[in-house]
Short mmCIF file of C-alpha atoms and ligand atoms in Angstrom, two decimals:
data_model
loop_
_atom_site.label_atom_id
_atom_site.label_comp_id
_atom_site.label_asym_id
_atom_site.label_seq_id
_atom_site.Cartn_x
_atom_site.Cartn_y
_atom_site.Cartn_z
CA UNK A 21 92.96 9.47 22.77
CA UNK A 22 90.98 11.78 25.04
CA UNK A 23 91.32 15.46 24.12
CA UNK A 24 93.84 17.69 25.86
CA UNK A 25 91.80 19.93 28.13
CA UNK A 26 92.49 23.24 29.86
CA UNK A 27 90.41 25.52 32.04
CA UNK A 28 89.74 28.71 30.07
CA UNK A 29 89.06 31.72 32.28
CA UNK A 30 87.22 33.34 29.38
CA UNK A 31 84.48 30.68 29.42
CA UNK A 32 84.97 29.57 33.04
CA UNK A 33 84.95 25.97 31.82
CA UNK A 34 87.42 23.21 31.05
CA UNK A 35 87.63 23.02 27.26
CA UNK A 36 89.42 20.84 24.71
CA UNK A 37 92.57 22.60 23.55
CA UNK A 38 94.77 22.27 20.45
CA UNK A 39 97.01 24.87 18.80
CA UNK A 40 95.35 26.78 15.95
CA UNK A 41 97.89 25.58 13.39
CA UNK A 42 97.85 22.00 14.70
CA UNK A 43 101.57 21.91 15.49
CA UNK A 44 102.94 24.82 17.51
CA UNK A 45 101.43 26.32 20.64
CA UNK A 46 102.03 30.04 20.76
CA UNK A 47 102.18 30.73 24.49
CA UNK A 48 102.53 34.12 26.17
CA UNK A 49 103.30 34.23 29.88
CA UNK A 50 103.48 37.50 31.80
CA UNK A 51 106.94 37.65 33.29
CA UNK A 52 108.50 39.33 36.29
CA UNK A 53 108.69 43.03 36.99
CA UNK A 54 112.43 43.23 37.47
CA UNK A 55 112.95 45.59 40.39
CA UNK A 56 113.25 42.98 43.16
CA UNK A 57 114.12 39.29 43.10
CA UNK A 58 111.05 37.24 42.23
CA UNK A 59 109.74 35.36 45.30
CA UNK A 60 108.45 31.81 45.53
CA UNK A 61 104.89 33.08 44.88
CA UNK A 62 105.95 34.49 41.51
CA UNK A 63 107.78 31.25 40.86
CA UNK A 64 104.74 29.15 41.66
CA UNK A 65 103.19 30.79 38.61
CA UNK A 66 106.31 30.30 36.49
CA UNK A 67 106.46 26.64 37.58
CA UNK A 68 102.84 26.12 36.53
CA UNK A 69 103.76 27.60 33.14
CA UNK A 70 106.82 25.35 32.95
CA UNK A 71 104.58 22.37 33.63
CA UNK A 72 102.23 23.59 30.94
CA UNK A 73 104.91 23.82 28.27
CA UNK A 74 106.24 20.37 29.15
CA UNK A 75 102.71 18.91 29.12
CA UNK A 76 102.02 20.44 25.70
CA UNK A 77 105.20 18.91 24.36
CA UNK A 78 104.38 15.53 25.90
CA UNK A 79 101.20 15.72 23.86
CA UNK A 80 103.31 16.04 20.72
CA UNK A 81 103.08 19.76 20.02
CA UNK A 82 105.88 22.25 19.78
CA UNK A 83 105.82 25.30 22.01
CA UNK A 84 106.89 28.83 21.24
CA UNK A 85 106.81 30.67 24.54
CA UNK A 86 107.35 34.33 25.26
CA UNK A 87 108.03 35.45 28.80
CA UNK A 88 108.43 39.19 28.92
CA UNK A 89 110.62 41.06 31.37
CA UNK A 90 108.85 44.18 32.56
CA UNK A 91 111.81 46.53 32.84
CA UNK A 92 109.95 49.85 32.87
CA UNK A 93 106.95 50.47 35.11
CA UNK A 94 105.74 52.53 38.07
CA UNK A 95 107.49 50.41 40.71
CA UNK A 96 110.85 50.32 38.91
CA UNK A 97 110.84 54.10 38.52
CA UNK A 98 110.14 54.60 42.23
CA UNK A 99 113.03 52.26 43.07
CA UNK A 100 115.39 54.03 40.64
CA UNK A 101 114.48 57.43 42.11
CA UNK A 102 115.09 56.15 45.67
CA UNK A 103 118.53 54.88 44.75
CA UNK A 104 119.52 57.63 42.31
CA UNK A 105 120.00 55.07 39.52
CA UNK A 106 118.74 54.58 35.98
CA UNK A 107 116.07 51.94 35.43
CA UNK A 108 118.62 49.89 33.54
CA UNK A 109 120.95 49.90 36.54
CA UNK A 110 118.07 48.64 38.67
CA UNK A 111 116.84 45.98 36.26
CA UNK A 112 120.04 44.41 34.86
CA UNK A 113 121.13 42.62 38.04
CA UNK A 114 117.55 41.57 38.81
CA UNK A 115 117.21 39.98 35.37
CA UNK A 116 120.38 38.00 36.01
CA UNK A 117 119.11 36.85 39.39
CA UNK A 118 115.80 35.86 37.86
CA UNK A 119 117.47 33.52 35.39
CA UNK A 120 119.66 32.03 38.12
CA UNK A 121 116.61 31.32 40.31
CA UNK A 122 114.74 29.96 37.31
CA UNK A 123 117.53 27.54 36.43
CA UNK A 124 117.75 26.38 40.03
CA UNK A 125 114.03 25.52 39.81
CA UNK A 126 114.68 23.77 36.48
CA UNK A 127 112.24 26.01 34.65
CA UNK A 128 113.00 25.46 30.99
CA UNK A 129 114.18 28.34 28.83
CA UNK A 130 111.34 30.09 27.04
CA UNK A 131 112.01 30.77 23.38
CA UNK A 132 111.91 34.54 23.95
CA UNK A 133 112.56 36.85 26.91
CA UNK A 134 111.79 40.29 25.46
CA UNK A 135 112.56 43.34 27.59
CA UNK A 136 109.81 45.95 27.39
CA UNK A 137 112.33 48.75 26.73
CA UNK A 138 113.39 46.99 23.52
CA UNK A 139 109.85 47.23 22.08
CA UNK A 140 109.02 50.93 22.47
CA UNK A 141 108.46 51.47 18.69
CA UNK A 142 105.99 48.55 18.59
CA UNK A 143 104.17 49.98 21.62
CA UNK A 144 103.92 53.42 20.03
CA UNK A 145 102.63 51.86 16.80
CA UNK A 146 99.93 50.02 18.73
CA UNK A 147 98.78 53.23 20.43
CA UNK A 148 98.70 54.95 17.03
CA UNK A 149 96.40 52.22 15.74
CA UNK A 150 94.10 52.64 18.71
CA UNK A 151 93.98 56.40 18.29
CA UNK A 152 93.24 55.92 14.56
CA UNK A 153 90.45 53.48 15.46
CA UNK A 154 88.91 56.09 17.77
CA UNK A 155 89.27 54.06 20.98
CA UNK A 156 92.18 56.01 22.46
CA UNK A 157 92.60 59.71 23.16
CA UNK A 158 95.14 62.10 24.57
CA UNK A 159 93.90 63.76 27.77
CA UNK A 160 94.77 67.16 29.29
CA UNK A 161 97.53 65.53 31.37
CA UNK A 162 99.32 64.65 28.10
CA UNK A 163 98.87 60.91 28.58
CA UNK A 164 97.01 58.72 26.12
CA UNK A 165 94.11 56.67 27.52
CA UNK A 166 92.05 53.75 26.28
CA UNK A 167 88.32 54.60 26.20
CA UNK A 168 86.72 51.50 27.70
CA UNK A 169 83.23 52.76 26.79
CA UNK A 170 84.16 52.41 23.11
CA UNK A 171 85.03 48.72 23.46
CA UNK A 172 81.79 46.81 24.13
CA UNK A 173 83.55 43.57 25.10
CA UNK A 174 85.36 45.33 27.98
CA UNK A 175 84.94 43.29 31.15
CA UNK A 176 84.25 39.94 29.49
CA UNK A 177 87.29 38.17 30.93
CA UNK A 178 86.86 39.45 34.47
CA UNK A 179 83.06 39.40 34.32
CA UNK A 180 82.70 43.05 35.23
CA UNK A 181 79.13 44.23 35.51
CA UNK A 182 78.41 47.05 33.08
CA UNK A 183 77.39 49.26 35.97
CA UNK A 184 80.96 49.04 37.28
CA UNK A 185 82.36 50.51 34.10
CA UNK A 186 82.98 54.21 34.57
CA UNK A 187 83.68 55.45 31.09
CA UNK A 188 85.20 58.91 30.90
CA UNK A 189 86.80 58.65 34.36
CA UNK A 190 90.50 57.93 34.20
CA UNK A 191 93.09 55.94 36.10
CA UNK A 192 96.79 56.61 35.59
CA UNK A 193 98.20 53.83 37.83
CA UNK A 194 98.91 50.43 36.33
CA UNK A 195 97.37 48.60 39.25
CA UNK A 196 93.83 49.35 40.36
CA UNK A 197 90.77 47.57 41.67
CA UNK A 198 87.61 46.53 39.85
CA UNK A 199 85.72 49.40 41.44
CA UNK A 200 87.98 51.64 39.34
CA UNK A 201 87.21 50.15 35.96
CA UNK A 202 88.02 53.36 34.14
CA UNK A 203 89.82 54.56 31.05
CA UNK A 204 93.39 53.37 31.60
CA UNK A 205 96.73 54.82 30.52
CA UNK A 206 98.34 53.40 27.37
CA UNK A 207 101.11 55.98 27.14
CA UNK A 208 102.07 58.09 30.13
CA UNK A 209 103.37 61.63 29.68
CA UNK A 210 106.92 61.87 31.06
CA UNK A 211 107.41 63.37 34.50
CA UNK A 212 110.76 64.75 35.69
CA UNK A 213 111.40 61.56 37.68
CA UNK A 214 110.90 59.45 34.54
CA UNK A 215 113.42 61.60 32.63
CA UNK A 216 115.88 61.40 35.52
CA UNK A 217 116.09 57.59 35.40
CA UNK A 218 115.99 57.06 31.64
CA UNK A 219 112.33 56.06 31.48
CA UNK A 220 111.13 58.48 28.77
CA UNK A 221 110.98 58.18 24.99
CA UNK A 222 109.89 60.40 22.07
CA UNK A 223 106.40 59.73 20.76
CA UNK A 224 103.73 61.45 18.63
CA UNK A 225 102.21 62.60 21.98
CA UNK A 226 105.42 64.04 23.35
CA UNK A 227 107.94 62.37 25.61
CA UNK A 228 106.56 59.58 27.71
CA UNK A 229 106.62 55.91 28.58
CA UNK A 230 104.39 52.89 28.03
CA UNK A 231 101.81 51.68 30.54
CA UNK A 232 102.37 48.15 31.83
CA UNK A 233 99.34 46.64 30.07
CA UNK A 234 100.40 48.05 26.70
CA UNK A 235 103.82 46.46 27.04
CA UNK A 236 102.47 42.90 27.04
CA UNK A 237 100.05 43.42 24.12
CA UNK A 238 102.77 44.93 21.94
CA UNK A 239 105.41 42.30 22.72
CA UNK A 240 102.98 39.39 22.42
CA UNK A 241 101.71 40.48 19.00
CA UNK A 242 105.16 41.47 17.71
CA UNK A 243 106.61 38.05 18.45
CA UNK A 244 103.70 35.60 18.30
CA UNK A 245 101.16 37.26 16.01
CA UNK A 246 97.72 38.75 16.59
CA UNK A 247 96.04 35.67 18.07
CA UNK A 248 97.85 33.65 20.73
CA UNK A 249 96.95 30.07 21.53
CA UNK A 250 97.38 30.49 25.27
CA UNK A 251 97.94 33.49 27.50
CA UNK A 252 98.84 32.67 31.10
CA UNK A 253 99.57 34.32 34.43
CA UNK A 254 98.39 34.26 38.03
CA UNK A 255 94.79 35.04 38.99
CA UNK A 256 95.64 38.56 40.15
CA UNK A 257 96.36 39.47 36.53
CA UNK A 258 92.79 38.80 35.31
CA UNK A 259 91.84 42.33 36.27
CA UNK A 260 92.94 44.82 35.21
CA UNK A 261 96.06 43.55 33.42
CA UNK A 262 94.60 40.89 31.13
CA UNK A 263 91.29 42.69 30.68
CA UNK A 264 93.24 45.70 29.45
CA UNK A 265 95.51 43.60 27.25
CA UNK A 266 92.42 42.16 25.53
CA UNK A 267 90.89 45.61 25.04
CA UNK A 268 94.05 47.12 23.52
CA UNK A 269 94.84 44.19 21.29
CA UNK A 270 91.36 43.41 20.01
CA UNK A 271 90.38 47.04 19.49
CA UNK A 272 93.48 47.36 17.30
CA UNK A 273 93.29 44.12 15.31
CA UNK A 274 89.64 43.07 15.38
CA UNK A 275 90.92 39.54 16.11
CA UNK A 276 90.61 37.52 19.33
CA UNK A 277 93.82 38.18 21.30
CA UNK A 278 94.12 34.76 22.93
CA UNK A 279 92.14 31.58 22.37
CA UNK A 280 92.65 30.29 25.88
CA UNK A 281 93.33 32.23 29.10
CA UNK A 282 94.93 30.23 31.91
CA UNK A 283 95.41 31.50 35.45
CA UNK A 284 97.25 29.91 38.34
CA UNK A 285 96.24 30.35 41.97
CA UNK A 286 98.36 31.99 44.64
CA UNK A 287 101.01 30.71 46.92
CA UNK A 288 100.16 31.74 50.47
CA UNK A 289 102.11 31.99 53.70
CA UNK A 290 99.99 31.44 56.81
CA UNK A 291 96.86 31.92 54.75
CA UNK A 292 97.86 35.27 53.22
CA UNK A 293 98.98 35.82 49.61
CA UNK A 294 102.75 35.89 49.40
CA UNK A 295 103.57 39.42 48.29
CA UNK A 296 106.40 41.91 48.67
CA UNK A 297 104.13 44.52 50.19
CA UNK A 298 102.82 42.10 52.84
CA UNK A 299 106.42 41.25 53.75
CA UNK A 300 105.82 37.48 53.91
CA UNK A 301 107.95 36.46 50.95
CA UNK A 302 110.16 33.42 50.67
CA UNK A 303 113.12 34.22 48.48
CA UNK A 304 114.21 31.49 46.15
CA UNK A 305 117.90 32.23 46.67
CA UNK A 306 117.43 31.56 50.42
CA UNK A 307 115.89 28.17 49.78
CA UNK A 308 118.84 27.35 47.60
CA UNK A 309 121.33 28.61 50.19
CA UNK A 310 119.60 26.43 52.79
CA UNK A 311 120.36 23.39 50.67
CA UNK A 312 116.81 22.71 49.47
CA UNK A 313 116.91 21.20 45.98
CA UNK A 314 115.02 22.75 43.09
CA UNK A 315 113.51 19.28 42.62
CA UNK A 316 112.02 19.42 46.13
CA UNK A 317 110.47 22.84 45.44
CA UNK A 318 108.97 21.47 42.23
CA UNK A 319 107.53 18.53 44.16
CA UNK A 320 106.03 20.89 46.73
CA UNK A 321 104.42 23.06 44.02
CA UNK A 322 103.21 20.20 41.82
CA UNK A 323 101.60 18.36 44.73
CA UNK A 324 98.71 20.83 44.54
CA UNK A 325 96.70 21.55 41.41
CA UNK A 326 97.58 24.92 39.85
CA UNK A 327 94.03 26.23 40.29
CA UNK A 328 94.03 25.63 44.04
CA UNK A 329 95.68 27.85 46.61
CA UNK A 330 98.85 26.43 48.10
CA UNK A 331 100.18 27.23 51.54
CA UNK A 332 103.92 27.28 52.17
CA UNK A 333 104.96 25.51 55.37
CA UNK A 334 108.18 24.03 56.70
CA UNK A 335 106.47 20.63 57.12
CA UNK A 336 105.26 20.55 53.51
CA UNK A 337 108.72 21.44 52.22
CA UNK A 338 110.33 18.81 54.44
CA UNK A 339 107.89 16.26 53.10
CA UNK A 340 108.89 17.18 49.56
CA UNK A 341 112.61 17.00 50.38
CA UNK A 342 112.08 13.50 51.69
CA UNK A 343 109.90 12.50 48.73
CA UNK A 344 112.41 13.52 46.07
CA UNK A 345 115.19 11.79 47.97
CA UNK A 346 113.25 8.57 47.53
CA UNK A 347 113.01 9.31 43.81
CA UNK A 348 116.78 9.79 43.67
CA UNK A 349 117.33 6.44 45.39
CA UNK A 350 114.93 4.77 43.01
CA UNK A 351 116.53 6.38 39.95
CA UNK A 352 119.91 5.02 41.06
CA UNK A 353 118.46 1.60 41.65
CA UNK A 354 116.76 1.55 38.25
CA UNK A 355 119.97 2.66 36.54
CA UNK A 356 122.04 -0.16 38.07
CA UNK A 357 119.44 -2.95 37.97
CA UNK A 358 120.29 -5.88 35.72
CA UNK A 359 116.84 -7.16 34.82
CA UNK A 360 113.12 -6.84 35.45
CA UNK A 361 109.87 -8.76 35.53
CA UNK A 362 106.74 -8.67 33.39
CA UNK A 363 104.99 -6.92 36.26
CA UNK A 364 107.62 -4.17 36.17
CA UNK A 365 106.79 -3.52 32.54
CA UNK A 366 103.09 -3.50 33.35
CA UNK A 367 103.65 -0.95 36.11
CA UNK A 368 105.63 1.22 33.68
CA UNK A 369 102.85 1.11 31.07
CA UNK A 370 100.38 2.06 33.78
CA UNK A 371 102.54 5.01 34.80
CA UNK A 372 102.82 6.36 31.27
CA UNK A 373 99.07 6.08 30.67
CA UNK A 374 98.30 7.75 33.99
CA UNK A 375 100.71 10.64 33.50
CA UNK A 376 99.57 11.36 29.95
CA UNK A 377 95.95 11.32 31.08
CA UNK A 378 96.67 13.52 34.11
CA UNK A 379 98.54 16.13 32.07
CA UNK A 380 95.76 16.24 29.48
CA UNK A 381 93.21 16.70 32.26
CA UNK A 382 93.83 20.40 32.91
CA UNK A 383 97.43 19.77 34.02
CA UNK A 384 96.61 17.50 36.94
CA UNK A 385 100.13 17.38 38.33
CA UNK A 386 99.09 15.97 41.74
CA UNK A 387 97.62 12.93 39.97
CA UNK A 388 100.82 12.54 37.95
CA UNK A 389 102.98 12.80 41.07
CA UNK A 390 100.80 10.23 42.85
CA UNK A 391 101.09 7.85 39.88
CA UNK A 392 104.86 8.26 39.90
CA UNK A 393 105.16 7.30 43.57
CA UNK A 394 102.81 4.38 43.10
CA UNK A 395 105.07 3.20 40.29
CA UNK A 396 108.17 3.57 42.47
CA UNK A 397 106.57 1.37 45.14
CA UNK A 398 105.52 -1.26 42.61
CA UNK A 399 108.85 -1.16 40.79
CA UNK A 400 110.85 -1.47 44.02
CA UNK A 401 108.81 -4.55 44.84
CA UNK A 402 109.56 -6.03 41.45
CA UNK A 403 113.26 -5.18 41.62
CA UNK A 404 113.37 -6.92 45.03
CA UNK A 405 112.19 -10.02 43.20
CA UNK A 406 115.21 -9.63 40.96
CA UNK A 407 113.73 -10.39 37.55
CA UNK A 408 116.17 -11.07 34.77
CA UNK A 409 114.43 -9.83 31.62
CA UNK A 410 116.04 -6.95 29.74
CA UNK A 411 112.88 -5.77 27.90
CA UNK A 412 110.84 -4.80 30.95
CA UNK A 413 113.79 -3.00 32.49
CA UNK A 414 114.39 -0.99 29.31
CA UNK A 415 110.72 -0.08 29.15
CA UNK A 416 110.68 0.97 32.81
CA UNK A 417 113.71 3.20 32.23
CA UNK A 418 112.12 4.73 29.13
CA UNK A 419 108.86 5.58 30.87
CA UNK A 420 110.65 6.86 33.96
CA UNK A 421 112.64 9.21 31.70
CA UNK A 422 109.48 10.41 29.91
CA UNK A 423 107.81 11.24 33.23
CA UNK A 424 111.00 12.86 34.50
CA UNK A 425 110.95 15.05 31.38
CA UNK A 426 107.61 16.48 32.49
CA UNK A 427 107.83 16.67 36.28
CA UNK A 428 111.64 16.85 36.67
CA UNK A 429 111.69 15.84 40.33
CA UNK A 430 114.95 13.94 40.74
CA UNK A 431 117.59 15.86 42.67
CA UNK A 432 121.25 15.77 41.68
CA UNK A 433 123.10 13.07 43.63
CA UNK A 434 125.09 15.57 45.72
CA UNK A 435 121.92 17.54 46.26
CA UNK A 436 120.19 14.41 47.47
CA UNK A 437 122.90 14.02 50.13
CA UNK A 438 122.46 17.64 51.16
CA UNK A 439 118.70 17.16 51.27
CA UNK A 440 119.11 14.12 53.45
CA UNK A 441 121.38 16.05 55.80
CA UNK A 442 118.89 18.92 55.98
CA UNK A 443 116.07 16.51 56.69
CA UNK A 444 117.99 14.65 59.40
CA UNK A 445 119.05 17.91 61.06
CA UNK A 446 115.45 19.10 61.05
CA UNK A 447 114.24 15.85 62.64
CA UNK A 448 117.03 15.98 65.23
CA UNK A 449 116.06 19.54 66.11
CA UNK A 450 112.47 18.40 66.58
CA UNK A 451 113.74 15.55 68.78
CA UNK A 452 115.80 17.95 70.91
CA UNK A 453 112.76 20.14 71.33
CA UNK A 454 110.58 17.19 72.32
CA UNK A 455 113.14 16.09 74.89
CA UNK A 456 113.44 19.62 76.26
CA UNK A 457 109.74 19.59 77.00
CA UNK A 458 110.11 16.05 78.38
CA UNK A 459 107.93 14.60 75.65
CA UNK A 460 109.91 11.37 75.39
CA UNK A 461 107.21 9.59 73.40
CA UNK A 462 107.67 12.02 70.51
CA UNK A 463 111.45 11.95 70.88
CA UNK A 464 111.49 8.15 70.62
CA UNK A 465 109.10 8.22 67.67
CA UNK A 466 111.49 10.55 65.83
CA UNK A 467 114.41 8.24 66.59
CA UNK A 468 112.39 5.33 65.16
CA UNK A 469 111.56 7.39 62.12
CA UNK A 470 115.26 8.06 61.55
CA UNK A 471 116.15 4.41 62.12
CA UNK A 472 113.53 3.37 59.58
CA UNK A 473 115.32 5.59 57.05
CA UNK A 474 118.62 3.91 57.82
CA UNK A 475 120.02 6.73 59.95
CA UNK A 476 122.03 5.73 63.00
CA UNK A 477 122.20 8.33 65.77
CA UNK A 478 124.54 8.51 68.69
CA UNK A 479 123.99 10.79 71.68
CA UNK A 480 127.28 11.65 73.34
CA UNK A 481 128.43 14.50 75.51
CA UNK A 482 125.34 16.64 74.96
CA UNK A 483 125.52 16.46 71.17
CA UNK A 484 124.01 14.07 68.70
CA UNK A 485 125.95 12.61 65.82
CA UNK A 486 124.41 10.73 62.97
CA UNK A 487 125.42 8.69 59.98
CA UNK A 488 123.80 6.62 57.28
CA UNK A 489 123.98 3.09 58.71
P1 AMP B 516 105.26 40.56 39.25
O1 AMP B 516 106.75 40.37 39.25
O2 AMP B 516 104.74 41.15 40.53
O3 AMP B 516 104.77 41.28 38.01
O4 AMP B 516 104.60 39.11 39.21
C1 AMP B 516 104.99 38.11 38.32
C2 AMP B 516 103.97 37.01 38.29
O5 AMP B 516 103.83 36.38 39.57
C3 AMP B 516 102.56 37.47 37.92
O6 AMP B 516 101.94 36.52 37.06
C4 AMP B 516 101.87 37.54 39.27
O7 AMP B 516 100.50 37.45 39.16
C5 AMP B 516 102.46 36.33 39.95
N1 AMP B 516 102.33 36.33 41.43
C6 AMP B 516 102.56 37.34 42.30
N2 AMP B 516 102.36 36.95 43.59
C7 AMP B 516 102.01 35.63 43.55
C8 AMP B 516 101.67 34.62 44.54
N3 AMP B 516 101.69 34.88 45.86
N4 AMP B 516 101.36 33.38 44.11
C9 AMP B 516 101.36 33.09 42.79
N5 AMP B 516 101.67 33.97 41.82
C10 AMP B 516 101.98 35.23 42.17
ZN1 ZN B 517 101.35 40.85 30.97
#
């Protein structure tokens, strides 16, 4: 069997991967900052991590995954101050919404969802170790900083040039650019606004709160141990977040913090990174309210490799809605079929081989999705022939279930109906538009497209009615 391979940002190469203990993959994934609902860009990253855990299990390993909930940080405190609330009042409902969105997208439960505020003692202990090791110091502003000049490996993950490292200069914000590779805050002295919203704790350096980077190191090591098998997030976390996590963890333990660093690319809208501050976000709850199935969103995301940028467009989503509807139809057909042919079994074996190989090849979901649809075409052909053998049919069902366990792209039956309705309405709107601009060629082509899908349309009295014929 070919080795399972993953792209490791640390080496910038695709490497063979196996868990250190041979059985369980200890996976840490940076979770949401819970001050606003996570958008589809955040969820592209969480979907890539969901795919990863399912692919690792397909390979026969167990997975112990931590996804932290960042429930104290700069942005949450600003939000709490604006609304006159405590951080807990801000974060509780957002955490609930996060899990609802996650379930809608069929993202499996991680084994642990630690909240940063529940690990303050572990964070303080980690800072104490760093101070004892001489790599952290308390500055005049009362905050404790990590001295990047004392950690020679600083910049290895993000490939910072040494000349960019400004040791001695300090940055208090959690988010900063590479040009500001400076000593960063581990523990931030409490300000009145922190006290006002419940974001301050006692520490050996006076009242304060953890920096964002410190939170992840402390929670990861408390739950999974000093060396993780895989640490994952989106590419924007490479610097400074993951660079700083490595510095804090390794300067404390002397052990490698993670054996493999995996980063997913961005989701874009019209070519720009989807981000709250750009104002181009697609909320997941809106997709759901519009009747788009979680399965369709998964199909849209998995149709592009996780290390390539992906652009959100209405056409791409519509294509995915239509694609998963075909999967639903096929699943129903496979469930009610009464027999198969030898060629059906052969197609199923081919599918399993292809999907296992694709997943082991740096999580090549697009190749797996393509293999699945190729199988559906071949299997439909064979079912048309109406074979009568039980063995091939059983095998086809088994393999289809295995693949479904990884990609999870089959919408619920009622969802499939809703998807169909949404798709038909969208095509009818396009047809109306075409007619309005007297483009009858396009209008007729859309009607043919609908007819080919078994949709009968009737124009009467200025409105169009449709039904499945
Ligand atoms: P945040 O809630 O901002 O801390 O982000 C949670 C996760 O989503 C992090 O791993 C981010 O890097 C990731 N992320 C943010 N924006 C995008 C985007 N447009 N595409 C993919 N991942 C993103
Ligand atoms: Zn993190």
